[in-house]
Amino acid sequence: SDSDAESEPAVKRPKVEDHTKLVATHYNEIEEKGLAERSQSRIVFMRNFNNWIKSMLINEYLNKLKASQKLGSPLRVLDMCCGKGGDLLKWEKGGITHLICTDIADVSLEQCESRYKKLNNRFDNRFGKVFTAEFFACDSTLVRLRERYKDPSMELHLVSCQFAFHYCFESMGQAECMIRNAAECLAPDGYFIATIPDANEIMRRQRQAGNRSFGNDVYNIEFICDTEKPPLFGAKYKFKLEGVVDCPEFLVHFPTLVKLCKKYGLKLESKVGFADYFQKSLPDGKGLLSRMQALETYPAQKNAKLVGKDEDYAHAQEYLGQ
Ligand code: SAM
C-alpha cells in the first residue's frame, strides 16, 4: 500500500516478478557443459558429493514407499524445480512410473525434456517407456501446479525439491504457495523431500567474518538484508559459487518452515545436516560414493587420488567442516 511505501523510503524492493526473472535468466544462461569440462571445474568433487547426497535421499524415500506399497503399484513423483533434469537417471533407477517436471527456467526445462526423450529412446524398443512424464515451465512460488497437471486429480507419492526450495522464502505468500504445491497432491503416506542451505551455518560464518560479505576463493556470500536480525522472509543474500551459481537466495528459517508445512498437512519426519546424513548413509552408499568420485575437495586436491579406501573419507569432513 502507499503507506507501506512511505514507511520504507530508503529500500527499493524489486517486484517479485523481477527477482524470479533474474533467477530464471541466471539458470537458463548456464550453458550445458560437457562432462570433460565439468570434471575440470574446481568444485567438481563438491558437486559430485551433493549429487551423491541427493541419490541417497531419493533412494531412501523411494525404498520406504516401495516397502509400504503393493508390488506393481504406481509410483508418481513431482520434481519441483527440476533444472536440466539432473535427477532423471535417479528416477529411472528408482523404478518410478510417472514424473512431473517443472522449473521456472524454460530453457533448462527444455533440456530436461530432451534428456528424458533420449533416455526413453534407449529403452523404448525393448521395454516400452522408462516412465511416463510431463513437463511445464512455471514459477512454483506463484502458480498452483496442480492446475497444470494433465490430470489435476492425480495423487503423488513423492515430491522432491532439490537445492531450490530456499528461493520461495522471499515472502510468506511465496513460501506458502510452494509448500501448498508440495503438499496438496501428496497421497496420505507420501513424502516431501528437499535439500536447502543451512541458514544457521550461513549466519555463523557471517558472524565469524564480522562482515556482510564473506567466503573463500570458491564461494562468496553477500548479505542484502539486516544481518543483526535477519527477517523471517526476504533474508536475501547474493550467492556466488565458481562458474555455477551467481544468484540472489534467501535464508530459510526452519521453525517457520515447519509451522507453514503443518498448516498444509505436512509433518516433519526428519531434518538432517549433510555431515550427519553423510555418516548415516555411508554404509549403504560407499560404492556409489567411490563411483561418483565425490570426496576430494578443493583446495585439498593437490594430492588428489581416487576415492575408495576408508581413510579417504576423511576428506569429506574437511568439506563439511569448511
Ligand atoms: N533440482 C535441480 C538439481 O538438483 O539438479 C536444479 C537445482 S538448481 C540449483 C535450482 C533450480 O531452481 C533452477 O533450475 C532454477 O531455475 C529453479 N528455480 C528457482 N526458483 C524457482 C521458482 N520460483 N519456481 C520454479 N523453479 C525455480
Short mmCIF file of C-alpha atoms and ligand atoms in Angstrom, two decimals:
data_model
loop_
_atom_site.label_atom_id
_atom_site.label_comp_id
_atom_site.label_asym_id
_atom_site.label_seq_id
_atom_site.Cartn_x
_atom_site.Cartn_y
_atom_site.Cartn_z
CA SER A 1 0.00 0.00 0.00
CA ASP A 2 1.01 3.67 -0.27
CA SER A 3 1.55 3.95 3.45
CA ASP A 4 3.97 0.98 3.32
CA ALA A 5 5.89 2.73 0.58
CA GLU A 6 6.13 5.85 2.71
CA SER A 7 7.45 3.96 5.72
CA GLU A 8 10.26 2.33 3.73
CA PRO A 9 11.61 5.13 1.54
CA ALA A 10 15.25 4.02 1.51
CA VAL A 11 14.71 0.41 0.41
CA LYS A 12 13.90 -0.09 -3.24
CA ARG A 13 12.32 -3.53 -3.30
CA PRO A 14 12.35 -5.33 -6.63
CA LYS A 15 8.96 -6.71 -7.58
CA VAL A 16 8.55 -10.45 -7.09
CA GLU A 17 8.48 -10.96 -10.87
CA ASP A 18 11.77 -9.06 -11.25
CA HIS A 19 13.52 -11.31 -8.80
CA THR A 20 12.15 -14.57 -10.18
CA LYS A 21 13.01 -13.43 -13.73
CA LEU A 22 16.57 -12.87 -12.53
CA VAL A 23 16.71 -16.43 -11.16
CA ALA A 24 15.20 -17.91 -14.33
CA THR A 25 17.57 -15.96 -16.59
CA HIS A 26 20.53 -16.98 -14.49
CA TYR A 27 19.75 -20.71 -14.68
CA ASN A 28 18.75 -20.53 -18.35
CA GLU A 29 22.09 -18.98 -19.18
CA ILE A 30 24.24 -21.62 -17.52
CA GLU A 31 25.36 -23.47 -20.60
CA GLU A 32 25.27 -27.22 -20.74
CA LYS A 33 28.87 -28.13 -20.01
CA GLY A 34 30.38 -31.30 -21.37
CA LEU A 35 31.49 -33.97 -18.93
CA ALA A 36 35.15 -33.23 -19.62
CA GLU A 37 34.85 -29.51 -18.89
CA ARG A 38 32.73 -30.21 -15.84
CA SER A 39 35.26 -32.60 -14.36
CA GLN A 40 37.96 -29.89 -14.60
CA SER A 41 35.93 -27.49 -12.52
CA ARG A 42 37.48 -26.80 -9.11
CA ILE A 43 34.23 -27.65 -7.44
CA VAL A 44 33.69 -30.91 -9.24
CA PHE A 45 34.09 -33.04 -6.10
CA MET A 46 31.67 -30.88 -4.17
CA ARG A 47 29.12 -31.14 -6.97
CA ASN A 48 29.56 -34.89 -7.06
CA PHE A 49 29.21 -35.04 -3.30
CA ASN A 50 25.95 -33.06 -3.42
CA ASN A 51 24.75 -35.36 -6.16
CA TRP A 52 25.57 -38.39 -4.01
CA ILE A 53 23.56 -36.89 -1.12
CA LYS A 54 20.61 -36.46 -3.50
CA SER A 55 20.91 -40.03 -4.75
CA MET A 56 20.95 -41.42 -1.22
CA LEU A 57 17.99 -39.27 -0.15
CA ILE A 58 15.87 -40.09 -3.19
CA ASN A 59 16.62 -43.81 -2.86
CA GLU A 60 15.88 -43.78 0.86
CA TYR A 61 12.38 -42.41 0.32
CA LEU A 62 11.59 -44.39 -2.84
CA ASN A 63 12.55 -47.52 -0.89
CA LYS A 64 10.30 -46.53 2.03
CA LEU A 65 7.42 -46.04 -0.39
CA LYS A 66 8.06 -49.32 -2.17
CA ALA A 67 8.22 -51.16 1.16
CA SER A 68 4.75 -49.90 2.07
CA GLN A 69 3.15 -50.41 -1.35
CA LYS A 70 1.87 -53.50 -3.09
CA LEU A 71 4.16 -54.81 -5.82
CA GLY A 72 3.36 -53.15 -9.16
CA SER A 73 1.64 -50.11 -7.59
CA PRO A 74 2.16 -46.77 -9.35
CA LEU A 75 4.93 -44.52 -8.04
CA ARG A 76 4.29 -40.94 -9.10
CA VAL A 77 6.81 -38.16 -8.44
CA LEU A 78 6.88 -34.36 -8.75
CA ASP A 79 10.40 -32.99 -9.36
CA MET A 80 9.75 -29.36 -8.42
CA CYS A 81 12.50 -27.00 -9.71
CA CYS A 82 13.98 -29.90 -11.69
CA GLY A 83 16.52 -27.78 -13.60
CA LYS A 84 18.06 -29.58 -16.57
CA GLY A 85 16.95 -32.94 -15.25
CA GLY A 86 20.00 -33.88 -13.20
CA ASP A 87 17.88 -36.40 -11.30
CA LEU A 88 16.27 -38.17 -14.28
CA LEU A 89 18.56 -41.17 -14.01
CA LYS A 90 17.81 -41.42 -10.30
CA TRP A 91 14.10 -41.61 -11.11
CA GLU A 92 14.77 -44.22 -13.76
CA LYS A 93 16.91 -46.34 -11.43
CA GLY A 94 14.33 -45.92 -8.68
CA GLY A 95 11.68 -47.53 -10.86
CA ILE A 96 9.06 -44.78 -10.72
CA THR A 97 6.06 -44.90 -13.06
CA HIS A 98 5.25 -41.22 -13.67
CA LEU A 99 7.22 -37.97 -13.33
CA ILE A 100 6.11 -34.36 -13.38
CA CYS A 101 8.96 -31.96 -14.06
CA THR A 102 8.65 -28.24 -13.58
CA ASP A 103 11.06 -25.31 -13.36
CA ILE A 104 10.90 -21.56 -13.78
CA ALA A 105 13.78 -21.64 -16.29
CA ASP A 106 12.18 -22.64 -19.59
CA VAL A 107 15.47 -23.36 -21.41
CA SER A 108 16.59 -25.68 -18.60
CA LEU A 109 13.23 -27.42 -18.72
CA GLU A 110 13.55 -27.98 -22.49
CA GLN A 111 16.93 -29.60 -21.86
CA CYS A 112 15.34 -31.76 -19.19
CA GLU A 113 12.61 -32.89 -21.58
CA SER A 114 15.05 -33.72 -24.35
CA ARG A 115 17.19 -35.72 -21.88
CA TYR A 116 14.07 -37.65 -20.92
CA LYS A 117 13.30 -38.35 -24.58
CA LYS A 118 16.83 -39.68 -25.12
CA LEU A 119 16.51 -41.88 -22.05
CA ASN A 120 13.22 -43.20 -23.33
CA ASN A 121 14.60 -43.92 -26.79
CA ARG A 122 17.26 -46.12 -25.23
CA PHE A 123 14.53 -48.20 -23.61
CA ASP A 124 11.62 -47.85 -25.97
CA ASN A 125 12.22 -50.65 -28.43
CA ARG A 126 12.86 -53.36 -25.92
CA PHE A 127 10.98 -52.49 -22.74
CA GLY A 128 8.42 -49.77 -23.56
CA LYS A 129 8.57 -46.38 -21.83
CA VAL A 130 11.04 -45.95 -18.98
CA PHE A 131 8.31 -43.96 -17.16
CA THR A 132 5.70 -41.51 -18.39
CA ALA A 133 6.43 -37.82 -17.85
CA GLU A 134 5.04 -34.33 -18.25
CA PHE A 135 6.91 -31.01 -18.32
CA PHE A 136 5.89 -27.42 -17.86
CA ALA A 137 7.75 -24.20 -17.09
CA CYS A 138 6.36 -22.08 -14.30
CA ASP A 139 7.14 -20.30 -11.05
CA SER A 140 6.31 -22.71 -8.22
CA THR A 141 6.12 -19.80 -5.78
CA LEU A 142 3.35 -18.07 -7.71
CA VAL A 143 1.40 -20.72 -9.62
CA ARG A 144 -0.79 -23.57 -8.42
CA LEU A 145 0.97 -26.51 -10.04
CA ARG A 146 -1.91 -28.98 -9.79
CA GLU A 147 -3.89 -26.89 -12.30
CA ARG A 148 -1.16 -27.56 -14.88
CA TYR A 149 -1.06 -31.34 -14.40
CA LYS A 150 -2.51 -33.43 -17.23
CA ASP A 151 -4.74 -34.94 -14.56
CA PRO A 152 -5.27 -32.40 -11.75
CA SER A 153 -6.80 -35.09 -9.53
CA MET A 154 -3.66 -37.23 -9.68
CA GLU A 155 -2.21 -38.40 -6.36
CA LEU A 156 1.57 -38.15 -5.95
CA HIS A 157 3.76 -40.36 -3.77
CA LEU A 158 6.90 -38.26 -3.62
CA VAL A 159 7.59 -34.54 -4.12
CA SER A 160 11.25 -33.67 -4.46
CA CYS A 161 12.70 -30.15 -4.46
CA GLN A 162 16.49 -30.31 -4.61
CA PHE A 163 18.73 -27.29 -3.97
CA ALA A 164 15.90 -24.92 -4.84
CA PHE A 165 13.29 -24.68 -2.09
CA HIS A 166 15.05 -21.70 -0.47
CA TYR A 167 14.04 -19.46 -3.38
CA CYS A 168 10.49 -19.37 -2.04
CA PHE A 169 11.48 -17.72 1.24
CA GLU A 170 11.39 -14.32 -0.42
CA SER A 171 7.95 -13.71 1.08
CA MET A 172 5.42 -15.59 3.17
CA GLY A 173 2.99 -15.72 0.23
CA GLN A 174 5.59 -17.36 -2.00
CA ALA A 175 6.64 -19.83 0.69
CA GLU A 176 3.01 -20.82 1.29
CA CYS A 177 2.39 -21.26 -2.43
CA MET A 178 5.42 -23.55 -2.83
CA ILE A 179 4.54 -25.59 0.26
CA ARG A 180 0.94 -25.96 -0.87
CA ASN A 181 2.25 -27.17 -4.23
CA ALA A 182 4.38 -29.75 -2.42
CA ALA A 183 1.61 -30.87 -0.11
CA GLU A 184 -1.73 -30.75 -1.81
CA CYS A 185 -1.43 -33.70 -4.19
CA LEU A 186 0.51 -35.99 -1.86
CA ALA A 187 -1.01 -39.35 -1.02
CA PRO A 188 -1.60 -39.75 2.76
CA ASP A 189 1.60 -41.81 3.14
CA GLY A 190 3.57 -39.71 0.62
CA TYR A 191 6.75 -37.71 1.29
CA PHE A 192 8.14 -34.27 0.51
CA ILE A 193 11.95 -34.25 0.42
CA ALA A 194 14.17 -31.21 -0.09
CA THR A 195 17.76 -30.02 0.28
CA ILE A 196 18.40 -26.41 1.32
CA PRO A 197 21.33 -24.32 2.59
CA ASP A 198 21.72 -24.34 6.37
CA ALA A 199 20.66 -20.83 7.49
CA ASN A 200 22.28 -21.23 10.93
CA GLU A 201 25.61 -22.20 9.37
CA ILE A 202 25.47 -19.24 6.98
CA MET A 203 24.77 -16.88 9.88
CA ARG A 204 27.56 -18.50 11.94
CA ARG A 205 30.04 -17.79 9.15
CA GLN A 206 28.72 -14.24 8.72
CA ARG A 207 29.18 -13.57 12.45
CA GLN A 208 32.64 -15.08 12.36
CA ALA A 209 33.62 -12.90 9.40
CA GLY A 210 32.03 -9.83 11.01
CA ASN A 211 31.19 -8.59 7.54
CA ARG A 212 28.19 -8.55 5.19
CA SER A 213 30.38 -10.24 2.60
CA PHE A 214 32.45 -13.37 3.24
CA GLY A 215 33.60 -16.61 1.64
CA ASN A 216 36.76 -18.04 0.11
CA ASP A 217 38.15 -18.26 -3.42
CA VAL A 218 35.42 -20.72 -4.41
CA TYR A 219 32.30 -19.16 -2.94
CA ASN A 220 31.11 -15.77 -1.75
CA ILE A 221 28.04 -14.65 0.15
CA GLU A 222 26.99 -11.01 0.39
CA PHE A 223 24.02 -10.08 2.55
CA ILE A 224 21.46 -7.63 1.23
CA CYS A 225 19.39 -7.51 4.40
CA ASP A 226 19.77 -6.75 8.08
CA THR A 227 22.36 -9.22 9.38
CA GLU A 228 21.77 -8.37 13.05
CA LYS A 229 18.17 -9.53 12.87
CA PRO A 230 17.51 -11.19 9.53
CA PRO A 231 13.80 -11.12 8.62
CA LEU A 232 11.84 -14.41 8.60
CA PHE A 233 11.14 -13.91 4.89
CA GLY A 234 13.21 -11.94 2.39
CA ALA A 235 16.52 -12.55 4.23
CA LYS A 236 18.35 -12.05 0.99
CA TYR A 237 21.98 -12.70 0.08
CA LYS A 238 23.89 -12.94 -3.16
CA PHE A 239 25.50 -16.34 -3.50
CA LYS A 240 28.37 -16.89 -5.90
CA LEU A 241 29.84 -20.33 -6.48
CA GLU A 242 32.57 -20.63 -9.03
CA GLY A 243 31.17 -20.93 -12.52
CA VAL A 244 27.83 -22.38 -11.41
CA VAL A 245 25.76 -20.01 -9.34
CA ASP A 246 25.59 -16.22 -9.16
CA CYS A 247 22.15 -15.58 -7.89
CA PRO A 248 20.17 -14.00 -5.07
CA GLU A 249 18.94 -16.51 -2.47
CA PHE A 250 17.05 -16.41 0.82
CA LEU A 251 17.68 -17.86 4.27
CA VAL A 252 15.13 -20.45 5.31
CA HIS A 253 14.11 -20.06 8.94
CA PHE A 254 13.49 -23.72 9.72
CA PRO A 255 10.97 -23.39 12.59
CA THR A 256 8.87 -21.14 10.34
CA LEU A 257 9.11 -23.70 7.55
CA VAL A 258 7.91 -26.46 9.87
CA LYS A 259 4.99 -24.30 11.02
CA LEU A 260 3.91 -23.47 7.49
CA CYS A 261 4.21 -27.10 6.43
CA LYS A 262 1.95 -28.11 9.30
CA LYS A 263 -0.67 -25.69 8.00
CA TYR A 264 -0.71 -27.65 4.72
CA GLY A 265 -0.88 -31.07 6.36
CA LEU A 266 2.83 -31.96 6.34
CA LYS A 267 4.51 -33.34 9.44
CA LEU A 268 8.28 -33.13 9.99
CA GLU A 269 9.70 -36.65 9.75
CA SER A 270 13.37 -35.84 9.65
CA LYS A 271 15.81 -32.92 9.37
CA VAL A 272 19.45 -33.84 8.91
CA GLY A 273 22.54 -31.78 8.11
CA PHE A 274 24.74 -33.04 5.26
CA ALA A 275 27.53 -34.03 7.68
CA ASP A 276 25.23 -36.30 9.68
CA TYR A 277 23.45 -37.57 6.57
CA PHE A 278 26.83 -38.47 5.13
CA GLN A 279 27.70 -40.55 8.22
CA LYS A 280 24.30 -42.18 8.27
CA SER A 281 24.30 -43.06 4.57
CA LEU A 282 27.92 -44.12 4.21
CA PRO A 283 27.43 -47.83 4.98
CA ASP A 284 24.90 -48.17 2.14
CA GLY A 285 26.42 -45.62 -0.21
CA LYS A 286 30.17 -46.36 -0.17
CA GLY A 287 30.19 -47.99 -3.59
CA LEU A 288 28.26 -45.18 -5.21
CA LEU A 289 30.42 -42.57 -3.48
CA SER A 290 33.50 -44.15 -4.99
CA ARG A 291 32.00 -44.36 -8.45
CA MET A 292 30.94 -40.72 -8.28
CA GLN A 293 34.41 -39.60 -7.10
CA ALA A 294 32.62 -37.44 -4.63
CA LEU A 295 35.04 -36.75 -1.86
CA GLU A 296 38.23 -34.95 -2.74
CA THR A 297 37.55 -31.28 -2.21
CA TYR A 298 39.13 -28.04 -3.28
CA PRO A 299 41.61 -26.92 -2.00
CA ALA A 300 42.53 -30.37 -0.69
CA GLN A 301 43.12 -31.65 -4.21
CA LYS A 302 46.86 -31.26 -4.50
CA ASN A 303 47.45 -34.91 -3.84
CA ALA A 304 44.19 -35.96 -5.37
CA LYS A 305 43.65 -39.67 -5.54
CA LEU A 306 40.64 -41.68 -6.41
CA VAL A 307 38.29 -42.28 -3.57
CA GLY A 308 37.78 -45.81 -2.47
CA LYS A 309 39.62 -46.62 0.74
CA ASP A 310 38.18 -45.87 4.16
CA GLU A 311 40.84 -43.32 5.09
CA ASP A 312 39.89 -41.23 2.06
CA TYR A 313 36.58 -40.41 3.66
CA ALA A 314 38.39 -38.02 5.97
CA HIS A 315 38.27 -35.52 3.11
CA ALA A 316 34.52 -35.35 3.43
CA GLN A 317 34.88 -33.99 6.92
CA GLU A 318 37.15 -31.30 5.55
CA TYR A 319 34.47 -30.24 3.08
CA LEU A 320 31.62 -30.50 5.52
CA GLY A 321 33.51 -28.57 8.15
CA GLN A 322 34.63 -25.73 5.83
N1 SAM B 1 16.78 -29.52 -8.71
C1 SAM B 1 17.80 -29.42 -9.73
C2 SAM B 1 19.01 -30.23 -9.32
O1 SAM B 1 19.13 -30.60 -8.15
O2 SAM B 1 19.87 -30.50 -10.19
C3 SAM B 1 18.18 -27.97 -10.04
C4 SAM B 1 18.77 -27.20 -8.87
S1 SAM B 1 19.27 -25.55 -9.28
C5 SAM B 1 20.47 -25.22 -8.03
C6 SAM B 1 17.89 -24.57 -8.76
C7 SAM B 1 16.73 -24.62 -9.72
O3 SAM B 1 15.59 -23.99 -9.13
C8 SAM B 1 16.99 -23.89 -11.04
O4 SAM B 1 16.76 -24.75 -12.12
C9 SAM B 1 16.00 -22.72 -11.02
O5 SAM B 1 15.57 -22.33 -12.30
C10 SAM B 1 14.89 -23.31 -10.15
N2 SAM B 1 14.02 -22.29 -9.52
C11 SAM B 1 14.41 -21.24 -8.77
N3 SAM B 1 13.34 -20.54 -8.37
C12 SAM B 1 12.25 -21.17 -8.87
C13 SAM B 1 10.85 -20.93 -8.79
N4 SAM B 1 10.38 -19.89 -8.12
N5 SAM B 1 10.00 -21.79 -9.42
C14 SAM B 1 10.49 -22.86 -10.11
N6 SAM B 1 11.81 -23.12 -10.24
C15 SAM B 1 12.67 -22.30 -9.61
#
